[in-house]
Amino acid sequence: MSEHIIQRLGHHGDGIAPGPVFAPMTLPGETVSGSLDGTRLSEVKIVRPSTDRVAAPCRHFRSCGGCQVQHASDAFVSDWKAGIVVDALRAHGLEVEIAGIETSSPRSRRRATLSARRTKKGALAGFHGRASGVIVDIPDCQLLHPDLMPARRVAEALAVIGGSRKAELHVMATLSESGIDVLVSGGKPLDRDLEVELAEVAARHDLARLAWGDELELSRRPPLQRFGPALVLPPPGAFLQATHAGEAALMAAVSKITRGAAQIADLFAGVGTFALPLAQRSEVLAVEGVAAMTKALDRGWRDTPGLKKVRSVTRDLFRNPMIAEDLRKIDAIVIDPPRAGAEAQIEELAKARVPVIAHVSCNPVTFARDAGHLIAAGYVMDPITVIDQFRWSSHVEMVAGFRLT
């Protein structure tokens, strides 16, 4: 057993001591001991704890890999996540002001992907264990919304009838206005018997919808999602923000940044998270690369009276980014790309010189790269709002306004 002093927390939540030595579930300033295997410390014991150390609120924390920092105080986690954003921007020579951090409450996650596997006695469903492929049951999970917790039993039932003992099922479960919406991947091929059994599981667990890969969709009730006044029927597996509170915080920031714009373009619009609420006061051009999501957004707009015009366009913004001519009449841009960012589209926005850009991101590194492009083109960055929807994880999101000088 060797002793180490933790200097900082890495971006994945492990404590880092000189060496480097990586020690899970530790905090800066702590003296810890353990068995060193390469650069990783195992069988970690806390010799001298940090004043920021707290008792983990979830009894599954030590075994489950769903959370990384339940052992840290809320104030520490907020500062750490804000620091991740600041460090990413400083790496590009950019100084930043943090406007604040919005943290979703415990037991508020409205969607999760559970792993499930058949066993000798039935099935097991939950999250993967810490640094392992073992599935850990999570009956007292402090992340998931209480109304989503029944998805554990749904995943087990699906593994019994459609899984195998060699492969895992991945069960994406999402809360909707009418119940749980489920998309399953990794299951065995469909046949008539399996279709009948899936219908029985959907009825027994009162699911709103059950989709089996790309082959089968059983819809008992439309699993609608609300965006502002609009109700949208997303395709199975469509992207949604992780919590209602996180979505509301992002929407509030985007609305503030784009206030006064008569014409807004929403790039990577999904099924209308921003486009439809913004249409209460502005005309919106909503651009999304997945046709099924574009169609759902358009239907949600058409079925909602009182909204201003929303023009929905299916377009791959990675291969075919919007250019200055496409944005000639646009007063403000909302852009919310995937984790890889949208470098080609950002370069075109810099050339187009749209007066205001609201940039939403789930990756501080690509956000910093994109921010650098915009600032070099003459934009000034507003203070950043940090959004912590994935409580107790290493994941962090942010939104900032960029304005032409």
GROMACS .gro file of C-alpha atoms in nm:
model
  405
    1MET     CA    1   0.000   0.000   0.000
    2SER     CA    2   0.137   0.341  -0.099
    3GLU     CA    3   0.023   0.689   0.006
    4HIS     CA    4  -0.054   0.971  -0.236
    5ILE     CA    5  -0.181   1.328  -0.209
    6ILE     CA    6  -0.456   1.412  -0.457
    7GLN     CA    7  -0.384   1.740  -0.638
    8ARG     CA    8  -0.684   1.778  -0.864
    9LEU     CA    9  -0.990   1.611  -1.010
   10GLY     CA   10  -0.962   1.499  -1.371
   11HIS     CA   11  -1.230   1.567  -1.632
   12HIS     CA   12  -1.363   1.211  -1.587
   13GLY     CA   13  -1.399   1.246  -1.209
   14ASP     CA   14  -1.094   1.057  -1.083
   15GLY     CA   15  -0.857   1.218  -0.836
   16ILE     CA   16  -0.508   1.273  -0.976
   17ALA     CA   17  -0.188   1.255  -0.768
   18PRO     CA   18   0.169   1.319  -0.893
   19GLY     CA   19   0.297   1.049  -1.124
   20PRO     CA   20   0.028   1.071  -1.251
   21VAL     CA   21  -0.168   0.835  -1.029
   22PHE     CA   22  -0.545   0.808  -1.081
   23ALA     CA   23  -0.761   0.732  -0.778
   24PRO     CA   24  -1.140   0.696  -0.812
   25MET     CA   25  -1.375   0.855  -0.559
   26THR     CA   26  -1.112   1.088  -0.415
   27LEU     CA   27  -1.089   1.467  -0.390
   28PRO     CA   28  -0.818   1.733  -0.411
   29GLY     CA   29  -0.617   1.774  -0.091
   30GLU     CA   30  -0.688   1.422   0.033
   31THR     CA   31  -0.417   1.183   0.141
   32VAL     CA   32  -0.507   0.835   0.019
   33SER     CA   33  -0.352   0.491   0.014
   34GLY     CA   34  -0.403   0.190  -0.207
   35SER     CA   35  -0.250  -0.070  -0.436
   36LEU     CA   36  -0.088   0.080  -0.744
   37ASP     CA   37  -0.147  -0.104  -1.072
   38GLY     CA   38   0.032   0.093  -1.339
   39THR     CA   39  -0.108   0.445  -1.301
   40ARG     CA   40  -0.431   0.344  -1.129
   41LEU     CA   41  -0.483   0.309  -0.755
   42SER     CA   42  -0.717   0.034  -0.636
   43GLU     CA   43  -0.847  -0.061  -0.290
   44VAL     CA   44  -0.838   0.309  -0.213
   45LYS     CA   45  -0.853   0.418   0.151
   46ILE     CA   46  -0.894   0.779   0.261
   47VAL     CA   47  -0.618   0.863   0.510
   48ARG     CA   48  -0.702   1.233   0.547
   49PRO     CA   49  -1.035   1.341   0.392
   50SER     CA   50  -1.120   1.670   0.224
   51THR     CA   51  -1.368   1.907   0.388
   52ASP     CA   52  -1.563   1.876   0.061
   53ARG     CA   53  -1.619   1.503   0.114
   54VAL     CA   54  -1.979   1.403   0.188
   55ALA     CA   55  -2.165   1.076   0.234
   56ALA     CA   56  -2.288   0.955  -0.104
   57PRO     CA   57  -2.669   0.984  -0.115
   58CYS     CA   58  -2.709   0.662  -0.316
   59ARG     CA   59  -2.633   0.318  -0.172
   60HIS     CA   60  -2.530   0.198  -0.520
   61PHE     CA   61  -2.255   0.460  -0.561
   62ARG     CA   62  -1.951   0.243  -0.489
   63SER     CA   63  -2.053  -0.034  -0.729
   64CYS     CA   64  -2.250   0.152  -0.999
   65GLY     CA   65  -2.072   0.343  -1.273
   66GLY     CA   66  -2.361   0.581  -1.338
   67CYS     CA   67  -2.219   0.853  -1.109
   68GLN     CA   68  -1.863   0.969  -1.052
   69VAL     CA   69  -1.876   1.243  -0.784
   70GLN     CA   70  -2.147   1.167  -0.530
   71HIS     CA   71  -1.873   1.178  -0.266
   72ALA     CA   72  -1.826   1.554  -0.323
   73SER     CA   73  -2.032   1.846  -0.195
   74ASP     CA   74  -2.267   2.020  -0.436
   75ALA     CA   75  -2.062   2.341  -0.409
   76PHE     CA   76  -1.743   2.154  -0.502
   77VAL     CA   77  -1.907   1.984  -0.801
   78SER     CA   78  -2.045   2.316  -0.930
   79ASP     CA   79  -1.704   2.481  -0.907
   80TRP     CA   80  -1.537   2.180  -1.069
   81LYS     CA   81  -1.774   2.176  -1.365
   82ALA     CA   82  -1.742   2.550  -1.415
   83GLY     CA   83  -1.365   2.500  -1.401
   84ILE     CA   84  -1.378   2.239  -1.678
   85VAL     CA   85  -1.538   2.500  -1.905
   86VAL     CA   86  -1.292   2.773  -1.804
   87ASP     CA   87  -0.992   2.543  -1.857
   88ALA     CA   88  -1.111   2.438  -2.202
   89LEU     CA   89  -1.142   2.799  -2.312
   90ARG     CA   90  -0.810   2.903  -2.161
   91ALA     CA   91  -0.644   2.627  -2.360
   92HIS     CA   92  -0.745   2.833  -2.666
   93GLY     CA   93  -0.626   3.157  -2.509
   94LEU     CA   94  -0.979   3.270  -2.424
   95GLU     CA   95  -1.083   3.427  -2.095
   96VAL     CA   96  -1.441   3.368  -1.987
   97GLU     CA   97  -1.688   3.484  -1.728
   98ILE     CA   98  -1.927   3.227  -1.581
   99ALA     CA   99  -2.276   3.374  -1.544
  100GLY     CA  100  -2.388   3.092  -1.316
  101ILE     CA  101  -2.455   2.719  -1.303
  102GLU     CA  102  -2.793   2.547  -1.314
  103THR     CA  103  -2.797   2.201  -1.156
  104SER     CA  104  -3.082   1.956  -1.201
  105SER     CA  105  -3.222   1.807  -0.881
  106PRO     CA  106  -3.181   1.442  -0.778
  107ARG     CA  107  -3.429   1.193  -0.924
  108SER     CA  108  -3.510   1.415  -1.223
  109ARG     CA  109  -3.362   1.228  -1.521
  110ARG     CA  110  -3.642   1.167  -1.769
  111ARG     CA  111  -3.444   0.935  -1.996
  112ALA     CA  112  -3.182   0.667  -1.953
  113THR     CA  113  -3.033   0.376  -2.144
  114LEU     CA  114  -3.034   0.062  -1.932
  115SER     CA  115  -2.830  -0.249  -2.000
  116ALA     CA  116  -3.008  -0.583  -1.961
  117ARG     CA  117  -2.901  -0.945  -1.985
  118ARG     CA  118  -3.067  -1.283  -1.939
  119THR     CA  119  -2.953  -1.487  -1.640
  120LYS     CA  120  -3.012  -1.843  -1.520
  121LYS     CA  121  -3.296  -1.724  -1.299
  122GLY     CA  122  -3.444  -1.456  -1.527
  123ALA     CA  123  -3.276  -1.128  -1.616
  124LEU     CA  124  -3.081  -0.836  -1.472
  125ALA     CA  125  -3.110  -0.471  -1.575
  126GLY     CA  126  -2.936  -0.155  -1.462
  127PHE     CA  127  -2.618   0.043  -1.529
  128HIS     CA  128  -2.268  -0.093  -1.581
  129GLY     CA  129  -2.050  -0.120  -1.274
  130ARG     CA  130  -1.763   0.115  -1.210
  131ALA     CA  131  -1.487   0.044  -1.467
  132SER     CA  132  -1.647  -0.288  -1.558
  133GLY     CA  133  -1.898  -0.449  -1.790
  134VAL     CA  134  -2.093  -0.604  -1.501
  135ILE     CA  135  -2.455  -0.490  -1.481
  136VAL     CA  136  -2.553  -0.344  -1.143
  137ASP     CA  137  -2.916  -0.341  -1.033
  138ILE     CA  138  -3.022   0.008  -0.918
  139PRO     CA  139  -3.352  -0.018  -0.726
  140ASP     CA  140  -3.272   0.296  -0.521
  141CYS     CA  141  -3.119   0.506  -0.801
  142GLN     CA  142  -3.105   0.874  -0.708
  143LEU     CA  143  -3.074   0.991  -1.069
  144LEU     CA  144  -3.385   0.861  -1.242
  145HIS     CA  145  -3.724   1.024  -1.208
  146PRO     CA  146  -3.955   0.803  -0.998
  147ASP     CA  147  -4.189   0.763  -1.295
  148LEU     CA  148  -3.900   0.624  -1.501
  149MET     CA  149  -3.791   0.366  -1.243
  150PRO     CA  150  -4.042   0.100  -1.367
  151ALA     CA  151  -3.828   0.084  -1.684
  152ARG     CA  152  -3.592  -0.146  -1.490
  153ARG     CA  153  -3.854  -0.418  -1.477
  154VAL     CA  154  -3.948  -0.352  -1.839
  155ALA     CA  155  -3.585  -0.404  -1.941
  156GLU     CA  156  -3.569  -0.730  -1.747
  157ALA     CA  157  -3.888  -0.859  -1.911
  158LEU     CA  158  -3.755  -0.767  -2.255
  159ALA     CA  159  -3.424  -0.943  -2.187
  160VAL     CA  160  -3.607  -1.264  -2.090
  161ILE     CA  161  -3.801  -1.284  -2.414
  162GLY     CA  162  -3.569  -1.110  -2.660
  163GLY     CA  163  -3.216  -1.119  -2.523
  164SER     CA  164  -2.946  -1.379  -2.477
  165ARG     CA  165  -2.701  -1.471  -2.202
  166LYS     CA  166  -2.411  -1.376  -2.429
  167ALA     CA  167  -2.521  -1.030  -2.546
  168GLU     CA  168  -2.672  -0.727  -2.378
  169LEU     CA  169  -2.989  -0.547  -2.463
  170HIS     CA  170  -2.974  -0.169  -2.462
  171VAL     CA  171  -3.308  -0.031  -2.348
  172MET     CA  172  -3.356   0.343  -2.396
  173ALA     CA  173  -3.646   0.454  -2.178
  174THR     CA  174  -3.793   0.805  -2.193
  175LEU     CA  175  -4.074   0.968  -2.000
  176SER     CA  176  -4.341   1.120  -2.222
  177GLU     CA  177  -4.669   1.300  -2.162
  178SER     CA  178  -4.847   0.963  -2.185
  179GLY     CA  179  -4.608   0.719  -2.020
  180ILE     CA  180  -4.277   0.544  -2.083
  181ASP     CA  181  -4.142   0.531  -2.438
  182VAL     CA  182  -3.897   0.243  -2.502
  183LEU     CA  183  -3.649   0.173  -2.780
  184VAL     CA  184  -3.455  -0.157  -2.770
  185SER     CA  185  -3.135  -0.239  -2.955
  186GLY     CA  186  -2.921  -0.551  -2.951
  187GLY     CA  187  -3.211  -0.796  -2.931
  188LYS     CA  188  -3.262  -1.117  -3.124
  189PRO     CA  189  -3.426  -1.106  -3.469
  190LEU     CA  190  -3.800  -1.064  -3.478
  191ASP     CA  191  -4.036  -1.349  -3.551
  192ARG     CA  192  -4.409  -1.382  -3.500
  193ASP     CA  193  -4.380  -1.533  -3.152
  194LEU     CA  194  -4.151  -1.254  -3.034
  195GLU     CA  195  -4.387  -0.989  -3.172
  196VAL     CA  196  -4.672  -1.137  -2.970
  197GLU     CA  197  -4.459  -1.147  -2.653
  198LEU     CA  198  -4.345  -0.787  -2.704
  199ALA     CA  199  -4.705  -0.674  -2.734
  200GLU     CA  200  -4.782  -0.856  -2.408
  201VAL     CA  201  -4.490  -0.683  -2.229
  202ALA     CA  202  -4.600  -0.342  -2.360
  203ALA     CA  203  -4.954  -0.403  -2.231
  204ARG     CA  204  -4.848  -0.553  -1.896
  205HIS     CA  205  -4.619  -0.260  -1.817
  206ASP     CA  206  -4.854  -0.002  -1.969
  207LEU     CA  207  -4.592   0.138  -2.207
  208ALA     CA  208  -4.685   0.426  -2.432
  209ARG     CA  209  -4.466   0.290  -2.713
  210LEU     CA  210  -4.222   0.004  -2.767
  211ALA     CA  211  -3.980  -0.003  -3.061
  212TRP     CA  212  -3.760  -0.305  -3.137
  213GLY     CA  213  -3.466  -0.170  -3.336
  214ASP     CA  214  -3.580  -0.051  -3.676
  215GLU     CA  215  -3.817  -0.344  -3.729
  216LEU     CA  216  -4.116  -0.302  -3.503
  217GLU     CA  217  -4.304  -0.022  -3.335
  218LEU     CA  218  -4.594  -0.088  -3.100
  219SER     CA  219  -4.772   0.235  -3.013
  220ARG     CA  220  -5.044   0.211  -2.750
  221ARG     CA  221  -5.056   0.588  -2.690
  222PRO     CA  222  -4.864   0.864  -2.869
  223PRO     CA  223  -4.555   0.936  -2.650
  224LEU     CA  224  -4.581   1.312  -2.689
  225GLN     CA  225  -4.320   1.563  -2.573
  226ARG     CA  226  -4.404   1.926  -2.494
  227PHE     CA  227  -4.195   2.217  -2.619
  228GLY     CA  228  -4.354   2.545  -2.514
  229PRO     CA  229  -4.718   2.522  -2.622
  230ALA     CA  230  -4.648   2.253  -2.883
  231LEU     CA  231  -4.687   1.877  -2.846
  232VAL     CA  232  -4.455   1.669  -3.064
  233LEU     CA  233  -4.450   1.298  -3.142
  234PRO     CA  234  -4.076   1.219  -3.176
  235PRO     CA  235  -3.949   0.917  -3.366
  236PRO     CA  236  -3.811   0.638  -3.144
  237GLY     CA  237  -3.476   0.734  -2.995
  238ALA     CA  238  -3.493   1.101  -3.091
  239PHE     CA  239  -3.262   1.327  -2.894
  240LEU     CA  240  -3.412   1.506  -2.593
  241GLN     CA  241  -3.254   1.699  -2.308
  242ALA     CA  242  -3.193   1.482  -2.001
  243THR     CA  243  -3.412   1.672  -1.753
  244HIS     CA  244  -3.701   1.915  -1.775
  245ALA     CA  245  -3.515   2.161  -1.552
  246GLY     CA  246  -3.203   2.145  -1.769
  247GLU     CA  247  -3.408   2.201  -2.082
  248ALA     CA  248  -3.584   2.497  -1.919
  249ALA     CA  249  -3.249   2.652  -1.819
  250LEU     CA  250  -3.112   2.615  -2.171
  251MET     CA  251  -3.432   2.755  -2.318
  252ALA     CA  252  -3.425   3.056  -2.085
  253ALA     CA  253  -3.067   3.137  -2.184
  254VAL     CA  254  -3.135   3.094  -2.557
  255SER     CA  255  -3.449   3.308  -2.533
  256LYS     CA  256  -3.258   3.586  -2.359
  257ILE     CA  257  -2.974   3.581  -2.613
  258THR     CA  258  -3.209   3.594  -2.915
  259ARG     CA  259  -3.458   3.842  -2.770
  260GLY     CA  260  -3.578   4.091  -3.030
  261ALA     CA  261  -3.486   3.878  -3.332
  262ALA     CA  262  -3.767   3.860  -3.587
  263GLN     CA  263  -3.607   3.577  -3.788
  264ILE     CA  264  -3.419   3.296  -3.611
  265ALA     CA  265  -3.239   2.994  -3.759
  266ASP     CA  266  -3.221   2.689  -3.529
  267LEU     CA  267  -2.940   2.461  -3.649
  268PHE     CA  268  -2.936   2.096  -3.536
  269ALA     CA  269  -3.297   2.161  -3.435
  270GLY     CA  270  -3.388   1.804  -3.338
  271VAL     CA  271  -3.763   1.775  -3.281
  272GLY     CA  272  -3.808   2.139  -3.180
  273THR     CA  273  -3.662   2.186  -2.831
  274PHE     CA  274  -3.578   2.549  -2.910
  275ALA     CA  275  -3.754   2.614  -3.241
  276LEU     CA  276  -4.110   2.564  -3.118
  277PRO     CA  277  -4.091   2.777  -2.801
  278LEU     CA  278  -3.909   3.049  -2.998
  279ALA     CA  279  -4.191   3.046  -3.256
  280GLN     CA  280  -4.415   3.209  -2.998
  281ARG     CA  281  -4.241   3.540  -3.083
  282SER     CA  282  -4.020   3.486  -3.390
  283GLU     CA  283  -4.032   3.317  -3.727
  284VAL     CA  284  -3.795   3.019  -3.726
  285LEU     CA  285  -3.596   2.828  -3.985
  286ALA     CA  286  -3.539   2.486  -3.823
  287VAL     CA  287  -3.264   2.275  -3.981
  288GLU     CA  288  -3.207   1.913  -3.880
  289GLY     CA  289  -3.020   1.627  -4.047
  290VAL     CA  290  -3.262   1.344  -3.960
  291ALA     CA  291  -3.575   1.349  -4.176
  292ALA     CA  292  -3.794   1.173  -3.918
  293MET     CA  293  -3.716   1.444  -3.661
  294THR     CA  294  -3.776   1.723  -3.913
  295LYS     CA  295  -4.114   1.570  -3.994
  296ALA     CA  296  -4.207   1.545  -3.625
  297LEU     CA  297  -4.108   1.909  -3.566
  298ASP     CA  298  -4.312   2.026  -3.863
  299ARG     CA  299  -4.618   1.831  -3.750
  300GLY     CA  300  -4.586   1.974  -3.399
  301TRP     CA  301  -4.583   2.326  -3.543
  302ARG     CA  302  -4.880   2.266  -3.773
  303ASP     CA  303  -5.087   2.120  -3.490
  304THR     CA  304  -5.024   2.415  -3.256
  305PRO     CA  305  -5.231   2.729  -3.313
  306GLY     CA  306  -5.086   3.072  -3.248
  307LEU     CA  307  -4.722   3.005  -3.341
  308LYS     CA  308  -4.536   3.213  -3.596
  309LYS     CA  309  -4.410   3.042  -3.910
  310VAL     CA  310  -4.162   2.756  -3.868
  311ARG     CA  311  -3.997   2.628  -4.185
  312SER     CA  312  -3.846   2.284  -4.126
  313VAL     CA  313  -3.559   2.173  -4.351
  314THR     CA  314  -3.376   1.839  -4.358
  315ARG     CA  315  -3.009   1.903  -4.424
  316ASP     CA  316  -2.680   1.743  -4.320
  317LEU     CA  317  -2.503   2.040  -4.165
  318PHE     CA  318  -2.173   1.852  -4.143
  319ARG     CA  319  -2.151   1.788  -4.518
  320ASN     CA  320  -2.363   2.078  -4.633
  321PRO     CA  321  -2.346   2.364  -4.381
  322MET     CA  322  -2.564   2.672  -4.412
  323ILE     CA  323  -2.379   2.952  -4.592
  324ALA     CA  324  -2.416   3.329  -4.592
  325GLU     CA  325  -2.673   3.328  -4.873
  326ASP     CA  326  -2.893   3.082  -4.683
  327LEU     CA  327  -2.886   3.310  -4.377
  328ARG     CA  328  -2.929   3.645  -4.553
  329LYS     CA  329  -3.253   3.739  -4.372
  330ILE     CA  330  -3.167   3.580  -4.036
  331ASP     CA  331  -3.128   3.802  -3.727
  332ALA     CA  332  -3.010   3.535  -3.481
  333ILE     CA  333  -2.877   3.180  -3.486
  334VAL     CA  334  -2.931   2.901  -3.235
  335ILE     CA  335  -2.684   2.616  -3.275
  336ASP     CA  336  -2.681   2.301  -3.060
  337PRO     CA  337  -2.448   2.049  -3.227
  338PRO     CA  338  -2.352   1.697  -3.111
  339ARG     CA  339  -2.041   1.641  -2.897
  340ALA     CA  340  -1.812   1.663  -3.200
  341GLY     CA  341  -1.918   2.023  -3.246
  342ALA     CA  342  -1.981   2.179  -3.584
  343GLU     CA  343  -1.653   2.325  -3.706
  344ALA     CA  344  -1.752   2.358  -4.072
  345GLN     CA  345  -2.086   2.520  -3.984
  346ILE     CA  346  -1.923   2.758  -3.734
  347GLU     CA  347  -1.675   2.870  -4.000
  348GLU     CA  348  -1.967   2.951  -4.232
  349LEU     CA  349  -2.148   3.140  -3.954
  350ALA     CA  350  -1.835   3.347  -3.898
  351LYS     CA  351  -1.839   3.441  -4.267
  352ALA     CA  352  -2.215   3.508  -4.271
  353ARG     CA  353  -2.183   3.756  -3.983
  354VAL     CA  354  -2.530   3.702  -3.842
  355PRO     CA  355  -2.556   3.960  -3.559
  356VAL     CA  356  -2.631   3.718  -3.273
  357ILE     CA  357  -2.547   3.351  -3.213
  358ALA     CA  358  -2.671   3.142  -2.919
  359HIS     CA  359  -2.428   2.850  -2.895
  360VAL     CA  360  -2.538   2.549  -2.690
  361SER     CA  361  -2.284   2.272  -2.634
  362CYS     CA  362  -2.235   1.947  -2.443
  363ASN     CA  363  -1.857   1.943  -2.496
  364PRO     CA  364  -1.634   2.218  -2.351
  365VAL     CA  365  -1.344   2.124  -2.582
  366THR     CA  366  -1.533   2.163  -2.909
  367PHE     CA  367  -1.721   2.463  -2.771
  368ALA     CA  368  -1.388   2.633  -2.700
  369ARG     CA  369  -1.265   2.557  -3.052
  370ASP     CA  370  -1.584   2.697  -3.205
  371ALA     CA  371  -1.576   3.002  -2.976
  372GLY     CA  372  -1.222   3.074  -3.093
  373HIS     CA  373  -1.337   3.082  -3.457
  374LEU     CA  374  -1.621   3.322  -3.379
  375ILE     CA  375  -1.410   3.556  -3.167
  376ALA     CA  376  -1.141   3.566  -3.437
  377ALA     CA  377  -1.415   3.673  -3.680
  378GLY     CA  378  -1.510   3.972  -3.464
  379TYR     CA  379  -1.768   3.832  -3.223
  380VAL     CA  380  -1.769   3.907  -2.851
  381MET     CA  381  -1.868   3.623  -2.616
  382ASP     CA  382  -2.119   3.687  -2.340
  383PRO     CA  383  -2.080   3.524  -1.995
  384ILE     CA  384  -2.137   3.148  -2.012
  385THR     CA  385  -2.420   2.970  -1.832
  386VAL     CA  386  -2.315   2.621  -1.722
  387ILE     CA  387  -2.588   2.356  -1.715
  388ASP     CA  388  -2.547   2.043  -1.502
  389GLN     CA  389  -2.825   1.809  -1.618
  390PHE     CA  390  -2.616   1.498  -1.556
  391ARG     CA  391  -2.586   1.543  -1.183
  392TRP     CA  392  -2.293   1.368  -1.010
  393SER     CA  393  -2.134   1.282  -1.346
  394SER     CA  394  -1.837   1.431  -1.529
  395HIS     CA  395  -2.068   1.558  -1.804
  396VAL     CA  396  -2.122   1.933  -1.841
  397GLU     CA  397  -2.318   2.156  -2.080
  398MET     CA  398  -2.309   2.527  -2.149
  399VAL     CA  399  -2.470   2.808  -2.347
  400ALA     CA  400  -2.332   3.148  -2.442
  401GLY     CA  401  -2.424   3.436  -2.669
  402PHE     CA  402  -2.190   3.573  -2.936
  403ARG     CA  403  -2.247   3.923  -3.072
  404LEU     CA  404  -2.077   4.113  -3.352
  405THR     CA  405  -1.879   4.414  -3.238
   0.00000   0.00000   0.00000
